CSV table of C-alpha atoms and ligand atoms in Angstrom, one decimal:
chain,number,residue,atom,x,y,z
A,1,MET,CA,26.1,-40.3,2.5
A,2,GLU,CA,23.2,-38.2,1.6
A,3,LEU,CA,19.4,-38.6,1.4
A,4,PHE,CA,17.4,-37.1,-1.5
A,5,LEU,CA,13.6,-37.1,-1.7
A,6,ASP,CA,12.2,-38.7,-4.8
A,7,THR,CA,9.0,-36.7,-5.4
A,8,ALA,CA,7.7,-33.6,-7.1
A,9,ASN,CA,5.2,-32.8,-4.3
A,10,VAL,CA,6.3,-29.6,-2.7
A,11,GLU,CA,4.4,-30.3,0.6
A,12,GLU,CA,6.3,-33.5,1.1
A,13,ILE,CA,9.6,-31.8,0.2
A,14,ARG,CA,8.9,-29.0,2.7
A,15,HIS,CA,8.1,-31.4,5.5
A,16,ALA,CA,11.2,-33.5,4.8
A,17,ALA,CA,13.4,-30.4,4.5
A,18,ASP,CA,12.0,-29.3,7.9
A,19,MET,CA,13.2,-32.6,9.4
A,20,GLY,CA,16.7,-31.6,8.4
A,21,VAL,CA,17.6,-34.9,6.7
A,22,ILE,CA,17.1,-34.2,3.0
A,23,CYS,CA,20.0,-32.8,0.9
A,24,GLY,CA,18.4,-32.8,-2.5
A,25,VAL,CA,15.4,-33.9,-4.7
A,26,THR,CA,15.0,-36.1,-7.7
A,27,THR,CA,12.0,-35.8,-10.0
A,28,ASN,CA,11.0,-37.8,-13.1
A,29,PRO,CA,8.3,-37.3,-15.7
A,30,SER,CA,5.8,-39.6,-13.9
A,31,LEU,CA,6.3,-37.8,-10.6
A,32,ILE,CA,5.8,-34.4,-12.3
A,33,ALA,CA,2.7,-35.6,-14.1
A,34,ARG,CA,1.2,-36.9,-10.8
A,35,GLU,CA,1.2,-33.4,-9.4
A,36,GLY,CA,-0.8,-31.9,-12.4
A,37,ARG,CA,1.3,-28.7,-12.3
A,38,ASP,CA,3.5,-26.9,-14.8
A,39,PHE,CA,7.0,-28.6,-15.1
A,40,TYR,CA,9.0,-25.4,-14.9
A,41,GLU,CA,6.9,-23.9,-12.1
A,42,THR,CA,7.2,-27.1,-10.0
A,43,VAL,CA,10.9,-27.6,-10.4
A,44,ALA,CA,11.6,-23.9,-9.8
A,45,GLU,CA,9.6,-24.0,-6.5
A,46,ILE,CA,11.5,-27.2,-5.4
A,47,THR,CA,14.9,-25.4,-5.9
A,48,THR,CA,13.7,-22.7,-3.5
A,49,ILE,CA,12.9,-25.3,-0.8
A,50,VAL,CA,16.1,-27.4,-0.7
A,51,ASP,CA,19.7,-26.2,-0.8
A,52,GLY,CA,21.1,-29.2,-2.6
A,53,PRO,CA,20.9,-30.8,-6.1
A,54,VAL,CA,17.4,-31.0,-7.8
A,55,SER,CA,17.2,-33.4,-10.8
A,56,ALA,CA,14.9,-32.4,-13.7
A,57,GLU,CA,14.6,-34.9,-16.6
A,58,VAL,CA,14.7,-34.1,-20.3
A,59,MET,CA,12.0,-35.7,-22.6
A,60,SER,CA,13.8,-35.5,-26.0
A,61,GLU,CA,15.1,-38.6,-27.7
A,62,LYS,CA,18.0,-37.2,-29.8
A,63,GLY,CA,21.2,-36.2,-28.0
A,64,ALA,CA,21.3,-32.8,-29.6
A,65,ASP,CA,17.7,-32.1,-28.6
A,66,MET,CA,18.4,-33.2,-25.0
A,67,VAL,CA,21.2,-30.7,-24.9
A,68,ARG,CA,18.9,-27.9,-26.2
A,69,GLU,CA,16.2,-29.0,-23.7
A,70,ALA,CA,18.7,-28.9,-20.9
A,71,GLN,CA,19.8,-25.4,-21.8
A,72,GLU,CA,16.2,-24.3,-22.0
A,73,ILE,CA,15.5,-25.7,-18.5
A,74,ARG,CA,18.5,-23.9,-17.2
A,75,LYS,CA,17.5,-20.7,-18.9
A,76,LYS,CA,14.0,-20.8,-17.4
A,77,ILE,CA,15.0,-22.1,-13.9
A,78,LYS,CA,17.9,-20.1,-12.7
A,79,SER,CA,19.3,-22.2,-10.0
A,80,ASP,CA,22.9,-23.4,-9.4
A,81,ASN,CA,21.3,-26.6,-7.8
A,82,LEU,CA,19.8,-27.8,-11.0
A,83,VAL,CA,21.0,-31.2,-12.3
A,84,ILE,CA,19.9,-32.5,-15.7
A,85,LYS,CA,18.5,-36.0,-15.7
A,86,ILE,CA,19.3,-37.9,-18.9
A,87,PRO,CA,18.0,-41.4,-19.8
A,88,MET,CA,20.6,-44.1,-20.3
A,89,THR,CA,20.6,-44.4,-24.1
A,90,ALA,CA,23.3,-43.9,-26.7
A,91,GLU,CA,21.8,-40.5,-27.5
A,92,GLY,CA,21.7,-39.8,-23.8
A,93,LEU,CA,25.4,-40.5,-23.4
A,94,HIS,CA,26.1,-38.1,-26.2
A,95,ALA,CA,24.1,-35.4,-24.4
A,96,VAL,CA,26.0,-36.2,-21.1
A,97,ARG,CA,29.3,-35.7,-22.8
A,98,GLU,CA,28.2,-32.4,-24.3
A,99,LEU,CA,26.6,-31.1,-21.1
A,100,THR,CA,29.7,-32.1,-19.1
A,101,ARG,CA,31.9,-30.1,-21.6
A,102,MET,CA,29.6,-27.1,-20.8
A,103,GLY,CA,30.0,-27.6,-17.1
A,104,ILE,CA,26.4,-28.8,-16.6
A,105,ARG,CA,25.9,-31.5,-14.0
A,106,THR,CA,24.0,-34.6,-15.1
A,107,ASN,CA,22.2,-37.6,-13.5
A,108,VAL,CA,22.0,-40.6,-15.8
A,109,THR,CA,18.7,-42.4,-15.0
A,110,LEU,CA,17.2,-45.8,-15.7
A,111,VAL,CA,20.4,-47.6,-15.0
A,112,PHE,CA,20.0,-51.4,-14.6
A,113,SER,CA,23.5,-52.8,-15.1
A,114,SER,CA,27.1,-52.1,-14.2
A,115,ALA,CA,27.9,-51.8,-17.9
A,116,GLN,CA,25.4,-48.9,-18.2
A,117,ALA,CA,26.8,-47.3,-15.1
A,118,LEU,CA,30.4,-47.5,-16.4
A,119,LEU,CA,29.4,-46.0,-19.8
A,120,ALA,CA,27.6,-43.1,-18.0
A,121,ALA,CA,30.7,-42.5,-15.9
A,122,CYS,CA,32.9,-42.5,-19.0
A,123,ALA,CA,30.7,-39.9,-20.6
A,124,GLY,CA,31.2,-37.7,-17.6
A,125,ALA,CA,28.0,-38.1,-15.6
A,126,THR,CA,28.0,-36.4,-12.2
A,127,TYR,CA,25.5,-39.0,-10.9
A,128,VAL,CA,24.2,-42.4,-12.0
A,129,SER,CA,20.9,-43.7,-10.8
A,130,PRO,CA,20.5,-47.5,-10.6
A,131,PHE,CA,16.9,-48.5,-10.0
A,132,LEU,CA,16.7,-51.1,-7.2
A,133,GLY,CA,13.0,-51.7,-6.9
A,134,ARG,CA,12.3,-52.2,-10.5
A,135,LEU,CA,15.1,-54.8,-10.7
A,136,ASP,CA,13.7,-56.6,-7.6
A,137,ASP,CA,10.3,-56.5,-9.4
A,138,ILE,CA,11.7,-58.7,-12.1
A,139,GLY,CA,13.4,-61.1,-9.7
A,140,GLU,CA,16.9,-59.6,-9.9
A,141,SER,CA,18.8,-58.0,-6.9
A,142,GLY,CA,18.9,-54.2,-6.9
A,143,LEU,CA,21.2,-54.2,-3.9
A,144,GLU,CA,23.7,-56.5,-5.6
A,145,LEU,CA,23.8,-54.0,-8.5
A,146,ILE,CA,24.6,-51.2,-6.1
A,147,ARG,CA,27.4,-53.3,-4.6
A,148,GLU,CA,28.9,-54.1,-8.0
A,149,ILE,CA,28.8,-50.5,-9.3
A,150,ALA,CA,30.3,-49.2,-6.0
A,151,SER,CA,33.2,-51.6,-6.1
A,152,LEU,CA,33.8,-51.0,-9.8
A,153,PHE,CA,33.9,-47.2,-9.3
A,154,ALA,CA,36.2,-47.6,-6.2
A,155,VAL,CA,38.7,-49.8,-8.1
A,156,GLN,CA,38.8,-47.4,-11.0
A,157,HIS,CA,38.8,-44.3,-8.9
A,158,ILE,CA,35.7,-43.0,-10.7
A,159,GLY,CA,34.2,-39.8,-9.2
A,160,THR,CA,30.7,-40.3,-10.5
A,161,LYS,CA,28.3,-40.6,-7.5
A,162,ILE,CA,25.8,-43.4,-7.2
A,163,ILE,CA,22.2,-42.4,-6.4
A,164,ALA,CA,20.3,-45.5,-5.3
A,165,ALA,CA,16.8,-45.0,-6.8
A,166,SER,CA,13.5,-46.8,-7.1
A,167,ILE,CA,13.5,-47.3,-3.4
A,168,ARG,CA,10.6,-49.3,-1.9
A,169,THR,CA,11.5,-49.9,1.8
A,170,PRO,CA,13.7,-48.7,4.6
A,171,GLY,CA,15.7,-51.9,4.1
A,172,HIS,CA,16.5,-50.7,0.6
A,173,VAL,CA,17.9,-47.4,2.1
A,174,ILE,CA,20.1,-49.1,4.7
A,175,GLY,CA,21.2,-51.8,2.2
A,176,ALA,CA,22.1,-49.2,-0.5
A,177,ALA,CA,24.1,-47.1,2.0
A,178,ALA,CA,25.9,-50.2,3.3
A,179,ALA,CA,26.6,-51.3,-0.3
A,180,GLY,CA,28.4,-48.0,-1.1
A,181,ALA,CA,25.8,-45.7,-2.7
A,182,GLN,CA,26.8,-42.0,-1.9
A,183,VAL,CA,23.1,-41.0,-2.2
A,184,VAL,CA,19.8,-42.7,-1.7
A,185,THR,CA,16.7,-41.0,-3.2
A,186,LEU,CA,13.6,-42.2,-1.4
A,187,PRO,CA,9.9,-41.6,-1.6
A,188,TYR,CA,8.3,-39.6,1.2
A,189,LYS,CA,6.4,-42.7,2.4
A,190,VAL,CA,9.7,-44.6,3.0
A,191,LEU,CA,11.1,-41.6,4.8
A,192,CYS,CA,8.1,-41.7,7.2
A,193,GLN,CA,8.5,-45.4,7.6
A,194,MET,CA,12.1,-44.8,8.7
A,195,VAL,CA,11.1,-42.2,11.3
A,196,HIS,CA,8.6,-44.4,13.1
A,197,HIS,CA,9.0,-47.4,15.4
A,198,PRO,CA,6.2,-48.8,17.5
A,199,LEU,CA,8.5,-49.0,20.6
A,200,THR,CA,9.3,-45.3,20.2
A,201,ASP,CA,5.6,-44.4,20.2
A,202,ALA,CA,4.9,-46.7,23.2
A,203,GLY,CA,8.0,-45.3,25.0
A,204,ILE,CA,6.8,-41.7,24.6
A,205,GLU,CA,3.3,-42.6,25.7
A,206,ARG,CA,4.7,-44.2,28.9
A,207,PHE,CA,7.0,-41.3,29.7
A,208,VAL,CA,4.0,-38.9,29.4
A,209,LYS,CA,1.8,-41.1,31.6
A,210,ASP,CA,4.5,-41.5,34.3
A,211,TRP,CA,5.2,-37.8,34.2
A,212,LYS,CA,1.5,-36.9,34.7
A,213,ALA,CA,1.0,-39.6,37.4
A,214,ALA,CA,3.8,-38.0,39.4
A,215,GLY,CA,2.0,-34.7,39.2
A,216,LEU,CA,4.7,-33.1,37.2
A,217,SER,CA,3.8,-30.6,34.5
B,301,E4P,C1,14.8,-41.9,-9.7
B,301,E4P,O1,15.4,-40.8,-9.8
B,301,E4P,C2,13.4,-42.2,-10.0
B,301,E4P,O2,12.6,-41.0,-9.9
B,301,E4P,C3,12.7,-43.2,-9.2
B,301,E4P,O3,13.5,-43.6,-8.1
B,301,E4P,C4,11.8,-44.1,-9.9
B,301,E4P,O4,11.4,-45.1,-9.0
B,301,E4P,P1,10.1,-46.0,-9.2
B,301,E4P,O5,10.5,-47.3,-9.6
B,301,E4P,O6,9.5,-46.1,-7.8
B,301,E4P,O7,9.2,-45.3,-10.2
C-alpha cells in the first residue's frame, strides 16, 4: 500500500518526502485556498517534489467544462504525475469517461457510498476517494465503507484503486490499510502523530544518558 500526503503546503510535502514514506500528494480547492498561492504555480511545484501521483481538482460543474479544464491544467503543468480530481456527480462521471478515453488519469472525489464508488469505477476512474472522517462526523463508519468498497472491487476484479481520504487519526490510516485501501492520503499532522511515540522519545533519552554516563562519546 502507499501513503500520499493530503496538503498543498510545499514545506510539509518536502519534509514528508525527505522521510521517504510519501509516494504522492492529493490537493483540493480548500487546501489550495489555505496556502494563498496561485493554483498552477502550487501544483506545478508539488510535482517537482514528489515522484508519484499529484491530484489537482477541477472546479467546473458541467462535464464538458471539466474535460476542458483538465486539459488546460495538463497544458499548463507539464507533468506525467498529474491526476485530475473530479467530483462524484453525473457530470463528473461523464468527464471521467471522456478523460479515460484520452488516457488521462482521474481521481473521483467526495465518495460517500459503495454505489458511488462502483459508478466511478465503471466510468473508468483510476482512483476513487471515499472520505472517512466526514462520514464519521455524521455518525456513520468511514472504515466500514472502505471495507465494503474493497470487497466489492475484489469480487468484481475492478482495477480502480481506493484512496482512503478525510483522514483524522493514525487509527484511520491503519484501519483503512487493513480494510483494503491501496492508498491512504493523510494530513501532515497525522503523519507526525504516526512517527512519534512517548516510549521512543524516553528510550532515546535514556540511551543518550547511559552513553554519556559511561564516558563514551
Ligand atoms: C481528499 O483527497 C481530500 O483532500 C481530503 O482528504 C478531504 O478531507 P477533509 O475532510 O479533512 O477536508
